[in-house]
Coordinates of C-alpha atoms and ligand atoms in Angstrom, one line a residue:
M8 CA 7.2 -29.1 -5.9
T9 CA 4.1 -30.5 -4.1
T10 CA 1.1 -28.2 -4.7
Q11 CA -1.7 -29.2 -7.1
V12 CA -1.5 -26.0 -9.0
A13 CA 2.2 -26.4 -9.5
A14 CA 1.7 -30.0 -10.6
R15 CA -0.9 -28.8 -13.1
A16 CA 1.6 -26.3 -14.5
G17 CA 2.8 -28.9 -17.0
S18 CA 6.0 -30.7 -16.3
A19 CA 7.6 -27.8 -14.6
R20 CA 9.3 -28.8 -11.4
N21 CA 11.6 -26.1 -10.2
S22 CA 11.9 -22.3 -10.2
A23 CA 14.2 -22.2 -13.2
E24 CA 11.8 -24.2 -15.3
I25 CA 8.7 -22.3 -14.2
N26 CA 10.5 -19.0 -14.9
R27 CA 11.5 -20.3 -18.4
L28 CA 7.9 -21.2 -19.1
G29 CA 6.8 -17.8 -17.9
E30 CA 9.2 -16.1 -20.4
T31 CA 7.6 -18.3 -23.1
H32 CA 4.0 -17.6 -22.4
L33 CA 3.7 -14.3 -20.4
A34 CA 4.5 -10.9 -21.8
G35 CA 7.6 -10.0 -19.7
G36 CA 7.6 -13.4 -17.9
V37 CA 5.5 -12.5 -14.9
V38 CA 2.2 -10.9 -14.3
S39 CA 2.5 -7.3 -13.1
L40 CA 6.0 -6.4 -14.1
N41 CA 6.8 -4.7 -10.8
R42 CA 7.0 -8.2 -9.4
K43 CA 9.9 -9.0 -11.7
V44 CA 12.8 -9.0 -9.3
D45 CA 16.1 -10.6 -8.6
P46 CA 16.3 -13.2 -7.1
A47 CA 13.5 -14.6 -9.3
L48 CA 12.1 -17.0 -6.7
V49 CA 8.9 -18.9 -7.5
F50 CA 6.7 -19.2 -4.4
V51 CA 4.2 -22.0 -4.6
R52 CA 2.7 -22.2 -1.1
A53 CA 2.0 -19.8 1.8
R54 CA 0.6 -20.1 5.3
G55 CA 0.6 -17.7 8.2
C56 CA 3.8 -15.7 8.1
R57 CA 5.6 -18.3 5.9
L58 CA 6.2 -18.9 2.2
W59 CA 7.7 -21.9 0.4
D60 CA 9.4 -21.8 -3.0
A61 CA 9.3 -24.4 -5.7
E62 CA 12.4 -26.1 -4.2
G63 CA 10.6 -26.4 -0.8
R64 CA 12.7 -23.7 0.9
E65 CA 10.9 -21.9 3.7
Y66 CA 10.9 -18.1 4.2
L67 CA 9.5 -15.8 6.9
D68 CA 7.6 -13.3 4.9
Y69 CA 7.7 -9.5 5.5
H70 CA 6.7 -8.6 2.0
A71 CA 3.1 -9.8 2.4
A72 CA 2.4 -9.4 -1.3
F73 CA 2.8 -5.6 -1.0
A74 CA 1.0 -5.5 2.3
P75 CA -2.5 -7.1 2.2
H76 CA -1.9 -10.1 4.5
L77 CA -2.5 -8.5 7.8
L78 CA -3.8 -11.7 9.4
G79 CA -1.2 -13.8 7.6
H80 CA -1.4 -15.8 4.4
N81 CA -4.2 -18.3 3.7
D82 CA -5.9 -17.6 7.0
P83 CA -8.2 -20.6 7.8
G84 CA -11.0 -18.4 9.3
I85 CA -11.1 -16.1 6.3
N86 CA -11.0 -19.1 4.0
A87 CA -13.9 -20.7 5.9
A88 CA -16.0 -17.6 5.5
V89 CA -15.4 -17.7 1.7
A90 CA -16.3 -21.5 1.8
R91 CA -19.5 -20.6 3.6
A92 CA -20.4 -18.0 1.0
M93 CA -20.0 -20.8 -1.6
E94 CA -22.3 -23.1 0.4
D95 CA -24.9 -20.3 1.0
G96 CA -25.8 -20.5 -2.7
W97 CA -23.5 -17.8 -3.8
S98 CA -23.7 -16.4 -7.2
L99 CA -22.6 -13.2 -8.9
M100 CA -26.2 -12.0 -9.0
G101 CA -25.7 -8.9 -11.1
A102 CA -29.2 -7.7 -10.2
G103 CA -30.1 -5.7 -7.1
T104 CA -28.1 -5.8 -3.9
T105 CA -26.8 -8.8 -2.0
P106 CA -26.6 -9.4 1.8
W107 CA -22.8 -9.6 1.5
E108 CA -22.3 -6.1 0.1
V109 CA -24.8 -4.6 2.5
E110 CA -23.1 -6.2 5.5
L111 CA -19.7 -5.2 4.3
A112 CA -20.8 -1.6 3.9
R113 CA -22.3 -1.6 7.4
L114 CA -19.0 -2.9 8.9
L115 CA -16.9 -0.5 7.0
R116 CA -18.9 2.4 8.3
E117 CA -18.7 1.1 11.8
A118 CA -14.9 0.7 11.5
V119 CA -14.3 4.1 9.8
P120 CA -16.9 6.6 11.1
N121 CA -16.1 9.3 8.5
L122 CA -17.6 7.0 5.8
E123 CA -21.2 8.3 5.5
R124 CA -21.7 6.1 2.4
V125 CA -19.5 3.5 0.7
Q126 CA -19.1 1.7 -2.6
I127 CA -17.1 -1.4 -3.4
T128 CA -14.6 -2.1 -6.1
N129 CA -12.2 -4.9 -6.9
T130 CA -8.9 -2.9 -6.5
G131 CA -7.4 0.1 -5.0
S132 CA -6.7 1.6 -8.4
E133 CA -10.4 1.5 -9.3
A134 CA -11.2 3.2 -6.0
T135 CA -8.8 6.1 -6.6
A136 CA -10.1 6.5 -10.2
H137 CA -13.7 6.8 -8.8
A138 CA -12.5 9.2 -6.1
I139 CA -11.0 11.5 -8.8
R140 CA -14.2 11.3 -10.9
L141 CA -16.4 12.1 -7.9
A142 CA -14.2 15.1 -7.1
R143 CA -14.3 16.4 -10.7
A144 CA -18.0 16.0 -10.9
H145 CA -18.5 17.7 -7.5
T146 CA -16.2 20.7 -8.2
G147 CA -16.6 21.0 -12.0
R148 CA -12.7 21.3 -12.1
E149 CA -10.2 18.9 -13.7
D150 CA -6.8 19.4 -12.1
L151 CA -5.3 17.0 -9.5
L152 CA -2.7 17.6 -6.8
L153 CA -0.6 14.5 -5.9
T154 CA 2.4 13.8 -3.8
L155 CA 5.9 13.0 -5.0
G156 CA 6.9 9.5 -3.6
G157 CA 3.2 8.5 -3.5
Y158 CA 1.6 5.7 -5.5
N159 CA -2.2 5.7 -6.1
G160 CA -2.6 3.1 -8.8
W161 CA -1.8 2.3 -12.4
H162 CA -4.4 4.4 -14.3
N163 CA -3.6 7.4 -16.5
E164 CA -4.5 10.1 -14.0
V165 CA -2.0 9.0 -11.3
A166 CA 0.7 6.8 -12.8
R167 CA 3.8 8.8 -12.2
A168 CA 7.3 7.7 -11.2
V169 CA 7.3 6.8 -7.5
M170 CA 11.0 6.7 -6.9
P171 CA 12.5 9.0 -9.6
S172 CA 16.3 9.7 -9.5
L173 CA 17.5 13.2 -8.5
E174 CA 18.5 13.7 -12.1
Q175 CA 15.0 12.9 -13.2
V176 CA 13.1 14.9 -10.7
G177 CA 15.5 17.8 -10.1
P178 CA 16.4 19.5 -6.8
R179 CA 13.8 20.3 -4.2
V180 CA 11.6 23.2 -5.1
S181 CA 9.4 25.0 -2.5
P182 CA 7.1 26.6 -3.1
G183 CA 6.6 25.0 -6.5
E184 CA 5.8 21.8 -8.3
Y185 CA 7.7 19.1 -10.1
R186 CA 7.5 17.8 -13.7
W187 CA 5.4 14.7 -13.9
L188 CA 7.4 11.7 -14.9
P189 CA 5.0 9.2 -16.3
L190 CA 5.3 5.6 -14.9
S191 CA 4.0 4.3 -18.2
A192 CA 4.0 5.0 -22.0
G193 CA 0.7 5.7 -23.5
I194 CA -0.5 8.4 -21.1
P195 CA -2.3 11.1 -23.0
A196 CA -1.1 14.7 -22.8
A197 CA -4.4 15.8 -21.2
S198 CA -3.8 13.6 -18.2
R199 CA -0.3 15.0 -17.9
R200 CA -1.5 18.5 -18.0
S201 CA -4.1 18.1 -15.3
L202 CA -1.6 16.6 -12.7
H203 CA 0.4 18.7 -10.3
L204 CA 3.0 17.1 -8.1
V205 CA 4.5 18.5 -4.9
N206 CA 6.6 17.2 -2.1
F207 CA 5.1 15.5 1.0
N208 CA 5.1 17.7 4.1
D209 CA 5.3 20.8 2.0
L210 CA 2.2 23.0 2.6
D211 CA 3.7 26.0 0.9
S212 CA 3.8 24.1 -2.4
V213 CA 0.3 22.8 -1.9
E214 CA -0.9 26.4 -1.5
Y215 CA 1.2 27.5 -4.4
V216 CA -0.6 25.1 -6.7
L217 CA -4.0 25.6 -5.3
R218 CA -3.7 29.4 -5.9
R219 CA -2.7 29.0 -9.5
H220 CA -4.9 26.1 -10.7
E221 CA -8.5 24.9 -10.5
V222 CA -7.8 21.8 -8.5
A223 CA -10.6 19.3 -8.1
C224 CA -8.8 17.2 -5.4
V225 CA -5.8 16.8 -3.3
L226 CA -5.1 13.0 -3.3
T227 CA -2.5 11.7 -1.0
E228 CA -1.5 8.7 1.1
P229 CA -1.6 10.1 4.7
V230 CA 1.7 8.3 5.3
L231 CA 3.8 7.6 2.2
Q232 CA 4.1 3.8 2.3
N233 CA 5.4 3.2 -1.2
I234 CA 8.8 4.7 -0.4
G235 CA 9.1 2.9 3.0
I236 CA 7.3 4.8 5.8
V237 CA 7.3 8.6 5.5
K238 CA 5.2 10.1 8.1
P239 CA 3.3 13.4 8.1
Q240 CA 5.0 16.1 10.2
P241 CA 2.8 17.6 13.0
G242 CA 0.2 19.9 11.4
Y243 CA 0.8 18.7 7.8
L244 CA -2.5 16.8 7.4
E245 CA -4.4 19.5 9.3
G246 CA -2.9 22.0 7.0
L247 CA -4.0 20.0 3.9
R248 CA -7.5 20.0 5.3
A249 CA -7.5 23.7 5.9
L250 CA -6.1 24.5 2.4
C251 CA -8.7 22.2 0.7
D252 CA -11.4 24.1 2.6
R253 CA -10.0 27.5 1.7
Y254 CA -9.6 26.7 -2.0
G255 CA -12.6 24.5 -2.5
A256 CA -10.7 21.2 -3.4
V257 CA -11.8 17.8 -2.3
L258 CA -9.4 16.1 0.2
V259 CA -8.9 12.4 -0.6
F260 CA -6.9 10.1 1.6
D261 CA -5.6 7.1 -0.2
E262 CA -5.7 4.6 2.7
V263 CA -5.1 1.5 0.4
K264 CA -2.0 0.8 2.4
T265 CA -2.6 2.6 5.7
G266 CA -6.2 1.5 6.1
F267 CA -6.7 -1.4 8.5
R268 CA -2.9 -1.7 8.9
S269 CA -2.4 1.6 10.8
A270 CA -5.6 1.0 12.9
L271 CA -9.1 -0.2 12.4
G272 CA -10.3 3.3 11.6
G273 CA -7.5 3.9 9.1
Y274 CA -4.8 6.5 9.6
Q275 CA -7.5 9.1 9.7
S276 CA -8.5 7.7 13.1
V277 CA -4.9 8.1 14.2
C278 CA -4.3 11.7 13.0
G279 CA -7.9 12.9 13.6
V280 CA -8.1 14.7 10.2
K281 CA -11.3 14.0 8.3
P282 CA -10.9 13.7 4.5
D283 CA -13.9 14.2 2.2
L284 CA -13.3 10.8 0.5
S285 CA -11.2 7.8 1.5
V286 CA -10.1 4.8 -0.5
F287 CA -9.2 1.4 0.8
G288 CA -7.9 -2.0 -0.5
K289 CA -5.2 -4.5 0.5
A290 CA -5.6 -5.5 4.1
L291 CA -9.4 -4.9 4.0
A292 CA -9.9 -8.4 2.6
N293 CA -6.6 -9.9 3.9
G294 CA -5.4 -10.7 0.4
Y295 CA -8.6 -11.3 -1.5
P296 CA -9.1 -8.7 -4.3
L297 CA -11.3 -5.9 -3.0
G298 CA -11.2 -2.1 -2.8
A299 CA -13.6 0.4 -1.4
I300 CA -14.4 4.1 -1.5
G301 CA -16.3 6.1 1.0
G302 CA -16.9 9.5 2.5
K303 CA -19.2 12.4 2.6
R304 CA -22.7 11.6 1.6
E305 CA -23.1 14.6 -0.7
L306 CA -20.1 13.4 -2.7
M307 CA -20.9 9.7 -2.6
E308 CA -24.5 10.2 -3.6
L309 CA -23.3 11.5 -6.9
F310 CA -23.2 7.9 -7.9
A311 CA -26.9 7.9 -7.7
A312 CA -27.7 11.5 -8.7
A313 CA -31.3 11.9 -10.0
E314 CA -30.1 14.1 -12.9
A315 CA -28.3 12.0 -15.4
S316 CA -25.8 14.8 -16.3
K317 CA -24.7 14.9 -12.7
R318 CA -24.5 11.2 -12.2
V319 CA -21.0 9.5 -11.7
L320 CA -20.7 6.1 -13.2
I321 CA -19.6 3.2 -11.0
A322 CA -19.8 -0.2 -12.7
G323 CA -18.0 -3.5 -12.8
T324 CA -19.2 -7.1 -13.3
Y325 CA -17.2 -8.4 -10.4
N326 CA -17.7 -5.5 -8.0
A327 CA -18.7 -6.8 -4.5
H328 CA -18.3 -10.4 -5.5
P329 CA -19.7 -12.6 -2.7
F330 CA -16.3 -14.3 -2.1
T331 CA -14.3 -11.2 -1.7
C332 CA -17.1 -9.5 0.4
A333 CA -17.2 -12.6 2.6
A334 CA -13.4 -12.4 3.0
A335 CA -13.6 -8.7 3.9
I336 CA -16.5 -9.2 6.4
A337 CA -14.6 -12.0 8.2
T338 CA -11.4 -9.8 8.2
L339 CA -13.2 -6.8 9.7
E340 CA -15.0 -9.0 12.3
R341 CA -11.6 -10.4 13.4
L342 CA -10.0 -6.9 13.5
M343 CA -13.0 -5.7 15.6
A344 CA -13.0 -8.6 18.0
E345 CA -12.1 -8.2 21.7
H346 CA -11.8 -4.4 21.3
G347 CA -9.1 -4.6 18.7
A348 CA -6.9 -7.2 20.5
V349 CA -5.2 -8.0 17.1
Y350 CA -3.9 -4.4 16.9
K351 CA -2.4 -4.5 20.3
Q352 CA -0.5 -7.6 19.5
L353 CA 0.6 -6.3 16.0
E354 CA 1.8 -3.0 17.6
A355 CA 3.8 -4.7 20.3
R356 CA 5.5 -7.2 17.9
T357 CA 6.3 -4.6 15.2
A358 CA 7.6 -2.2 17.8
R359 CA 9.8 -4.9 19.2
L360 CA 11.1 -5.8 15.7
C361 CA 11.9 -2.1 14.9
A362 CA 13.6 -1.5 18.3
G363 CA 15.6 -4.7 17.8
L364 CA 16.6 -3.8 14.3
E365 CA 17.8 -0.3 15.4
E366 CA 19.8 -1.9 18.2
T367 CA 21.4 -4.3 15.8
F368 CA 22.4 -1.5 13.4
N369 CA 23.7 0.7 16.2
A370 CA 25.7 -2.1 17.7
R371 CA 27.5 -2.4 14.3
G372 CA 28.0 1.3 14.0
V373 CA 25.5 1.6 11.1
K374 CA 23.5 4.8 11.0
A375 CA 19.9 3.8 10.9
A376 CA 16.4 5.0 11.6
V377 CA 13.6 2.4 11.5
S378 CA 10.3 4.1 10.7
R379 CA 7.1 2.4 11.7
N380 CA 3.4 3.0 11.2
G381 CA 1.3 0.3 13.0
S382 CA 2.5 -3.0 11.6
A383 CA 4.3 -1.5 8.7
F384 CA 8.0 -0.6 8.9
C385 CA 11.1 0.4 6.9
A386 CA 14.7 0.7 7.9
Y387 CA 16.5 3.7 6.4
F388 CA 20.2 3.9 6.6
M389 CA 20.5 7.6 7.6
D390 CA 20.4 9.4 10.9
H391 CA 16.8 10.5 10.9
E392 CA 13.4 9.4 9.7
P393 CA 12.8 11.0 6.3
R394 CA 10.4 13.8 5.6
D395 CA 10.1 13.3 1.8
W396 CA 11.6 11.6 -1.2
H397 CA 14.4 14.2 -1.6
D398 CA 15.5 13.6 2.0
I399 CA 15.8 9.9 1.2
L400 CA 17.7 10.5 -2.0
A401 CA 20.1 12.8 -0.2
H402 CA 20.8 10.7 2.9
H403 CA 19.8 7.0 2.6
D404 CA 22.4 4.3 1.8
F405 CA 20.6 2.5 -1.0
E406 CA 23.4 0.1 -1.6
L407 CA 23.5 -1.2 2.0
D408 CA 19.7 -1.5 1.9
R409 CA 19.8 -3.6 -1.3
R410 CA 22.6 -5.8 -0.1
L411 CA 21.0 -6.4 3.3
R412 CA 17.7 -7.4 1.7
L413 CA 19.5 -9.9 -0.6
A414 CA 21.5 -11.3 2.3
V415 CA 18.5 -11.9 4.6
I416 CA 16.6 -13.6 1.8
E417 CA 19.5 -16.1 1.6
R418 CA 18.9 -16.7 5.3
G419 CA 15.2 -17.4 4.7
I420 CA 13.7 -14.0 5.6
Y421 CA 11.8 -12.5 2.7
Q422 CA 11.8 -8.8 2.3
F423 CA 11.1 -7.3 -1.2
P424 CA 14.5 -7.1 -2.8
M425 CA 14.3 -3.4 -3.6
P426 CA 15.5 -0.5 -1.4
C427 CA 12.9 1.5 0.5
K428 CA 10.1 -1.0 0.2
Q429 CA 7.8 -1.3 3.2
G430 CA 8.0 -4.4 5.5
S431 CA 4.7 -5.8 6.9
V432 CA 4.2 -7.8 10.1
S433 CA 1.1 -10.0 10.3
A434 CA -0.8 -11.4 13.2
A435 CA 0.8 -14.7 12.4
H436 CA 4.3 -13.4 13.2
G437 CA 5.1 -14.5 16.8
D438 CA 7.9 -13.6 19.1
A439 CA 9.9 -16.6 17.9
E440 CA 9.8 -15.3 14.3
I441 CA 10.7 -11.8 15.4
D442 CA 13.7 -13.2 17.3
R443 CA 14.8 -15.3 14.3
T444 CA 14.6 -12.2 12.1
L445 CA 16.7 -10.2 14.5
E446 CA 19.3 -13.0 14.7
A447 CA 19.5 -13.4 11.0
T448 CA 19.9 -9.6 10.5
A449 CA 22.6 -9.4 13.1
E450 CA 24.5 -12.3 11.4
V451 CA 24.4 -10.9 7.9
L452 CA 25.1 -7.4 9.0
K453 CA 28.4 -8.6 10.6
G454 CA 29.5 -9.9 7.2
L455 CA 28.3 -6.8 5.2
V456 CA 29.9 -4.3 7.6
N457 CA 33.1 -6.2 7.9
R458 CA 33.4 -6.4 4.2
E459 CA 32.9 -2.6 3.9
Q460 CA 35.5 -1.8 6.5
Ligands
LIG504 C1 -1.4 3.7 -1.6 C2 -1.9 2.8 -2.8 N1 -2.9 3.3 -3.5 C3 -3.4 2.5 -4.5 C4 -2.9 1.3 -4.8 C5 -3.4 0.6 -6.0 O1 -4.1 -0.6 -5.5 P1 -4.3 -1.9 -6.4 O2 -2.9 -2.4 -6.6 O3 -5.2 -2.8 -5.6 O4 -4.9 -1.4 -7.7 C6 -1.7 0.9 -4.2 C7 -1.1 -0.4 -4.5 O5 0.0 -0.7 -4.1 C8 -1.2 1.6 -3.1 O6 -0.1 1.3 -2.4

């Protein structure tokens, strides 16, 4: 192991040793237990589209740390912008505004025209929490309508099981709602009572809930990207907009994953539906920790309401830290450069990868539909792109998905080793890397399919 950080991690030299130390000192052995997976690789270095583990093995990375690295890992241009912020006499001022946060807000509004005002947080979870609070303050209502198969952060209001089994969630109901399965212990009953869960692409169920309950907001990813890539059917997002207008609920698009990965203007610029509020994170700062919330002025200005009883609190010592703002500014500038040239390249490479994967699966007689949204993709082993989580549960070959992921990892292609997790292509993936990925997939598939026959 060669990196300075690794050298400083005591005498640990290899993955097994570092994992052992983790089990000794960290609750659960790793930070964020959703990162605890098998194989328990320990990555110590990253650059562009490549990762290296503690043993020096190289991997092409399609996990991208759950998607933020749109320009690739450790991008020299983004790092240079952060270094400049250091040289420019950075400090976490904690009083008044800063040039970094003002410039970031300006660029965000330029990129996503629906954002009449913005605020800045450290994470996507904070941004969704603020969106819910704004919606409740605005409507005077408490209930929330969320989507089965969506993820919107770790806090009490939204932490429900993302991939429940059929036994847990029960058969499809429409119109109707599902029991909320908490993703965590310690969630109070009041939070559970206020949440209503319906299937994606099911407007009848949305209306069913809106009719019966005082719903403050409908909060959804516009494309479900925590169960792969599940796209809205034609008219679904427009229907959500119309129902929110009819029943007086705030429409919130969680663009933490889709924002800046689907397109510069977020998925809302692709579908043409205007939410009242939008939240962002991940790719916005290319891996530096930053979230944002923005939307209609009348909602956003509640953060600064003159009347104290109407004012919505937003606070956080590290909000709009100059380093993370500098990273986001540099990321947005790059994404905007040359009329979005980065997006053209990302689209073309990801489309080639997806077409190549489909061809590879077809050639081996494996039923597959590779779903793509911009530079995000997921291969489903079923004969159509899914419309919701029940569709995936009913038709996807989870076992083949799991075995294929493990087999390509052994060949140096890193995809998160859990079925239905999104793959992410970065601007650092070139044609040669796409070719290598396709070749490795074809090789391992031969072995997997032969073994099955
Ligand atoms: C769609 C979506 N919303 C919100 C979040 C929460 O963001 P963070 O992990 O930055 O708190 C995530 C994280 O994966 C996400 O995918």
